[in-house]
Tab-separated table of C-alpha atoms in Angstrom:
chain	number	residue	atom	x	y	z
A	1	MET	CA	240.223	-88.681	37.241
A	2	LEU	CA	237.598	-91.024	39.216
A	3	PHE	CA	235.233	-91.798	36.825
A	4	ARG	CA	232.729	-93.310	39.001
A	5	SER	CA	232.990	-90.512	41.476
A	6	ILE	CA	232.270	-87.689	38.722
A	7	VAL	CA	229.110	-89.681	37.651
A	8	THR	CA	228.021	-90.296	41.154
A	9	ASP	CA	228.176	-86.440	41.809
A	10	LEU	CA	226.458	-85.424	38.691
A	11	LEU	CA	223.567	-87.795	39.335
A	12	LYS	CA	223.029	-86.830	42.872
A	13	SER	CA	223.322	-83.186	42.008
A	14	PHE	CA	220.678	-83.935	39.338
A	15	LEU	CA	218.223	-85.744	41.355
A	16	SER	CA	218.594	-83.271	44.281
A	17	HIS	CA	217.412	-80.515	42.064
A	18	GLY	CA	214.127	-82.417	40.862
A	19	GLY	CA	215.381	-84.302	37.980
A	20	THR	CA	213.995	-87.582	36.988
A	21	LEU	CA	216.001	-90.614	35.787
A	22	GLN	CA	214.393	-93.388	33.767
A	23	THR	CA	216.232	-96.231	32.558
A	24	GLU	CA	215.304	-99.315	30.388
A	25	SER	CA	213.099	-97.055	28.252
A	26	LYS	CA	214.327	-96.814	24.539
A	27	VAL	CA	213.701	-93.461	22.647
A	28	ILE	CA	211.879	-94.333	19.440
A	29	ASP	CA	211.375	-90.974	17.988
A	30	ILE	CA	211.594	-87.186	18.803
A	31	LYS	CA	208.720	-84.970	17.328
A	32	ASN	CA	207.720	-81.223	17.386
A	33	LEU	CA	204.036	-80.595	17.808
A	34	LYS	CA	202.624	-76.980	17.524
A	35	GLU	CA	200.048	-77.701	20.306
A	36	ILE	CA	202.570	-79.062	22.978
A	37	GLY	CA	206.167	-78.573	21.810
A	38	ASN	CA	208.828	-81.046	21.660
A	39	CYS	CA	207.846	-84.769	22.473
A	40	VAL	CA	210.222	-87.602	23.184
A	41	VAL	CA	208.506	-90.695	22.211
A	42	THR	CA	209.833	-94.086	24.128
A	43	GLU	CA	208.685	-97.567	24.038
A	44	ASN	CA	206.564	-97.237	27.156
A	45	ASP	CA	205.705	-93.342	27.464
A	46	VAL	CA	205.777	-89.864	25.795
A	47	PHE	CA	207.575	-86.808	27.452
A	48	THR	CA	207.210	-83.319	26.595
A	49	GLY	CA	209.737	-80.307	27.097
A	50	LYS	CA	210.713	-76.919	26.046
A	51	LYS	CA	214.274	-78.333	24.977
A	52	VAL	CA	215.401	-81.779	24.077
A	53	VAL	CA	219.202	-82.634	24.289
A	54	ILE	CA	220.281	-85.912	22.457
A	55	ALA	CA	223.277	-87.303	24.314
A	56	GLY	CA	223.089	-90.958	23.315
A	57	GLY	CA	226.746	-91.528	22.147
A	58	HIS	CA	226.961	-94.080	19.487
A	59	PHE	CA	223.028	-94.411	19.539
A	60	THR	CA	222.811	-90.946	18.217
A	61	ASN	CA	222.638	-91.788	14.589
A	62	GLU	CA	219.312	-93.722	15.032
A	63	LEU	CA	217.556	-90.369	16.155
A	64	LEU	CA	218.829	-88.242	13.340
A	65	GLU	CA	218.164	-87.808	9.764
A	66	GLU	CA	221.454	-86.401	8.896
A	67	LYS	CA	223.749	-89.513	9.685
A	68	ALA	CA	226.797	-88.960	7.414
A	69	SER	CA	228.717	-86.567	9.506
A	70	ILE	CA	228.813	-88.912	12.629
A	71	LYS	CA	231.150	-91.727	12.977
A	72	VAL	CA	231.084	-94.616	15.288
A	73	LEU	CA	234.397	-96.564	16.044
A	74	VAL	CA	235.285	-99.216	18.675
A	75	SER	CA	238.606	-99.444	20.309
A	76	PRO	CA	239.736	-102.471	22.381
A	77	LEU	CA	240.688	-102.511	26.084
A	78	LEU	CA	242.911	-105.152	27.812
A	79	ILE	CA	241.953	-106.076	31.284
A	80	VAL	CA	244.804	-107.993	33.299
A	81	TYR	CA	244.884	-109.546	36.345
A	82	PRO	CA	247.016	-109.125	38.556
A	83	ALA	CA	248.327	-105.915	37.575
A	84	VAL	CA	251.379	-105.858	35.351
A	85	SER	CA	252.586	-102.398	36.631
A	86	GLU	CA	252.070	-100.281	39.860
A	87	LYS	CA	252.301	-97.142	37.675
A	88	ASN	CA	249.785	-95.152	35.701
A	89	PHE	CA	251.207	-93.918	32.545
A	90	VAL	CA	250.619	-92.893	28.712
A	91	ARG	CA	253.243	-93.284	26.065
A	92	LEU	CA	252.141	-91.156	22.948
A	93	THR	CA	253.929	-91.381	19.741
A	94	PRO	CA	253.148	-90.572	16.101
A	95	PHE	CA	253.091	-94.410	15.585
A	96	ILE	CA	249.776	-96.285	16.570
A	97	GLU	CA	251.475	-99.618	17.336
A	98	LYS	CA	253.935	-97.782	19.856
A	99	SER	CA	251.298	-96.007	21.876
A	100	VAL	CA	250.202	-97.373	25.067
A	101	ASN	CA	248.331	-96.277	28.192
A	102	HIS	CA	248.194	-98.451	31.417
A	103	ILE	CA	245.815	-97.515	34.209
A	104	LEU	CA	246.104	-99.437	37.794
A	105	HIS	CA	242.672	-100.231	39.299
A	106	GLU	CA	241.658	-102.218	42.402
A	107	ILE	CA	238.479	-103.801	43.471
A	108	GLY	CA	238.027	-105.735	46.636
A	109	GLY	CA	241.767	-105.989	47.083
A	110	ARG	CA	242.602	-107.067	43.601
A	111	LYS	CA	244.956	-104.767	41.774
A	112	TYR	CA	244.616	-105.033	37.960
A	113	SER	CA	245.500	-103.331	34.788
A	114	VAL	CA	243.547	-101.709	32.293
A	115	ILE	CA	245.669	-101.383	28.962
A	116	GLY	CA	244.603	-99.303	25.947
A	117	GLY	CA	246.585	-98.149	22.748
A	118	GLY	CA	245.808	-96.431	19.545
A	119	PHE	CA	244.166	-99.394	18.064
A	120	PHE	CA	240.524	-98.893	16.662
A	121	ALA	CA	238.235	-100.404	14.107
A	122	ASP	CA	234.830	-99.900	12.150
A	123	PRO	CA	232.380	-102.018	14.374
A	124	GLY	CA	230.581	-103.231	11.244
A	125	ASN	CA	233.901	-104.705	9.916
A	126	LYS	CA	234.672	-108.032	11.491
A	127	SER	CA	238.229	-108.401	10.322
A	128	GLU	CA	239.087	-104.875	11.511
A	129	VAL	CA	237.930	-105.607	14.921
A	130	ILE	CA	239.562	-108.818	15.022
A	131	LYS	CA	243.032	-107.132	13.714
A	132	ALA	CA	242.543	-104.174	16.534
A	133	GLU	CA	242.340	-106.926	19.169
A	134	HIS	CA	245.064	-108.706	18.069
A	135	ASP	CA	247.365	-105.701	17.761
A	136	LEU	CA	246.514	-104.672	21.218
A	137	LEU	CA	247.346	-108.057	22.528
A	138	LYS	CA	250.809	-108.151	20.619
A	139	MET	CA	251.735	-104.760	21.973
A	140	ALA	CA	250.833	-105.367	25.508
A	141	LYS	CA	253.091	-108.706	25.373
A	142	LYS	CA	255.813	-106.772	24.015
A	143	VAL	CA	255.628	-103.876	26.518
A	144	PHE	CA	254.961	-105.649	29.834
A	145	PRO	CA	257.115	-108.742	30.455
A	146	GLU	CA	254.694	-109.745	33.364
A	147	TYR	CA	251.810	-110.261	31.051
A	148	ASN	CA	252.549	-113.993	30.323
A	149	SER	CA	252.564	-114.771	34.021
A	150	THR	CA	249.155	-113.208	34.628
A	151	LYS	CA	246.019	-115.252	35.798
A	152	HIS	CA	243.382	-113.666	33.858
A	153	SER	CA	243.142	-111.422	30.832
A	154	GLU	CA	240.168	-110.312	28.631
A	155	VAL	CA	239.442	-107.608	26.097
A	156	TYR	CA	236.216	-105.842	25.570
A	157	PHE	CA	235.556	-102.765	23.160
A	158	SER	CA	234.308	-99.365	23.965
A	159	HIS	CA	232.530	-97.172	21.439
A	160	LYS	CA	233.789	-93.743	20.420
A	161	THR	CA	231.377	-91.381	18.535
A	162	GLU	CA	232.972	-88.523	16.768
A	163	ILE	CA	232.297	-85.877	13.932
A	164	VAL	CA	234.243	-87.283	10.881
A	165	SER	CA	237.115	-84.677	10.150
A	166	LYS	CA	237.647	-83.242	6.502
A	167	HIS	CA	240.694	-85.300	6.202
A	168	GLY	CA	239.631	-88.574	7.761
A	169	GLU	CA	241.777	-88.534	10.662
A	170	ARG	CA	240.598	-89.000	14.443
A	171	ASN	CA	238.642	-86.138	15.784
A	172	TYR	CA	238.696	-85.711	19.543
A	173	GLN	CA	236.886	-82.422	19.722
A	174	TYR	CA	233.457	-82.267	21.418
A	175	ASN	CA	230.573	-80.924	19.210
A	176	ILE	CA	227.186	-79.256	20.091
A	177	LYS	CA	224.808	-78.987	17.054
A	178	ASP	CA	221.643	-77.055	17.037
A	179	LEU	CA	219.058	-78.932	15.012
A	180	GLY	CA	216.223	-76.093	15.266
A	181	LYS	CA	213.179	-75.966	17.508
A	182	ASN	CA	215.033	-76.322	20.660
A	183	VAL	CA	216.674	-79.717	19.778
A	184	TYR	CA	220.312	-80.407	20.230
A	185	THR	CA	222.982	-83.056	19.943
A	186	VAL	CA	225.992	-83.165	21.957
A	187	LEU	CA	228.980	-85.534	21.315
A	188	PRO	CA	231.575	-85.570	24.197
A	189	GLY	CA	234.754	-86.205	22.037
A	190	LYS	CA	237.643	-86.914	24.206
A	191	PHE	CA	236.603	-87.579	27.928
A	192	SER	CA	238.710	-84.946	29.416
A	193	LEU	CA	236.950	-82.382	27.115
A	194	GLY	CA	233.495	-83.241	28.565
A	195	PHE	CA	233.657	-80.592	31.093
A	196	SER	CA	234.238	-77.796	28.651
A	197	LEU	CA	231.300	-79.356	26.696
A	198	ALA	CA	229.124	-79.001	29.619
A	199	VAL	CA	230.026	-75.367	30.383
A	200	ASN	CA	229.650	-74.107	26.968
A	201	PHE	CA	226.441	-75.952	26.107
A	202	TYR	CA	224.932	-74.530	29.082
A	203	LYS	CA	225.947	-71.112	27.961
A	204	LYS	CA	224.675	-71.772	24.506
A	205	ILE	CA	221.014	-72.644	25.606
A	206	MET	CA	220.715	-70.799	28.686
A	207	LYS	CA	222.594	-67.522	27.631
A	208	GLU	CA	224.464	-67.234	30.669
A	209	ASP	CA	227.335	-68.636	32.637
A	210	PRO	CA	226.474	-71.389	35.067
A	211	LYS	CA	226.906	-71.187	38.761
A	212	ARG	CA	230.460	-72.065	39.915
A	213	ILE	CA	229.235	-73.786	43.070
A	214	ARG	CA	226.190	-75.898	43.060
A	215	LYS	CA	225.131	-77.589	46.405
A	216	PHE	CA	223.549	-80.924	46.370
A	217	ASP	CA	222.327	-83.559	49.072
A	218	ILE	CA	225.405	-85.779	49.131
A	219	ASN	CA	223.430	-88.751	50.860
A	220	PHE	CA	220.866	-89.025	47.943
A	221	PRO	CA	220.302	-92.721	47.487
A	222	ILE	CA	221.651	-93.619	43.953
A	223	LYS	CA	222.966	-97.044	44.567
A	224	GLU	CA	220.545	-98.774	42.237
A	225	PHE	CA	222.034	-96.670	39.455
A	226	VAL	CA	225.801	-96.599	39.727
A	227	GLY	CA	227.587	-99.764	39.926
A	228	PRO	CA	231.054	-101.086	39.352
A	229	MET	CA	232.640	-100.191	36.025
A	230	ARG	CA	232.710	-102.688	33.216
A	231	HIS	CA	236.463	-103.558	33.818
A	232	ALA	CA	235.897	-104.124	37.666
A	233	ASN	CA	233.033	-106.712	36.944
A	234	ILE	CA	235.190	-108.609	34.713
A	235	VAL	CA	237.763	-108.956	37.668
A	236	ALA	CA	234.991	-109.636	40.309
A	237	ASN	CA	233.725	-112.370	38.102
A	238	PRO	CA	234.208	-115.797	40.048
A	239	LEU	CA	235.843	-117.327	36.924
A	240	CYS	CA	238.602	-114.947	37.840
A	241	GLN	CA	240.105	-117.024	40.585
A	242	ASP	CA	242.365	-115.928	43.374
A	243	THR	CA	243.594	-117.067	46.647
A	244	CYS	CA	242.402	-113.819	48.087
A	245	PRO	CA	238.757	-113.581	48.254
A	246	LEU	CA	236.973	-110.246	47.294
A	247	SER	CA	236.400	-108.193	50.357
A	248	ASN	CA	233.955	-105.809	48.950
A	249	LEU	CA	232.925	-103.975	45.703
A	250	SER	CA	234.391	-100.727	46.229
A	251	ILE	CA	236.719	-99.291	43.519
A	252	GLN	CA	239.747	-97.534	44.180
A	253	THR	CA	241.948	-96.015	41.312
């Protein structure tokens, strides 16, 4: 799935149908006032609306009174240039240390690898975070012989927000919660389940099925809002030297 293409289409559709996008405006509070309904209070403004949806990922806890059921984890991703494999693959096993996924990406003529595994940590536990990074590097060196001859490698952590399961294991299911007074929270779970979340959430709040075809202006200007992925920026950085200069910033995956 081309994540950047999906985000681009969603944003163009949203703006084409009258939506307003505001960035750099942290939400401070959400209040329900009898006179005007729901109010979203930001650092710079106050917005009102009939329905409010909190889709804040790992920031969700900051806006909720009930925080115990939401768990935030971080998982390491390894960026390696040049690419260590020409294939996209996933190896799943019951053993975390043996699970691996490899995605081949390209930016400006540079092919590079994004490598992940089953490693995760509590973001508030520094020793756990260091261990997760160390374990991922150890696994990558073992699985990919080409790793030792690469020019640049870097690890960054992505946040994963999920509802804590009863038995404590990872929970990849999406979650929709009605907080009352037309305020909802949504947690995406596994990325590939995000599409099911969107359809079922629409059904829940609108009491009808969404339209299967939605036309929008494909030329709607969104360049200022959608840029290269974080891993692409790492490879595009001048510190990541190469004899072949970057020709452009278009991403091909």
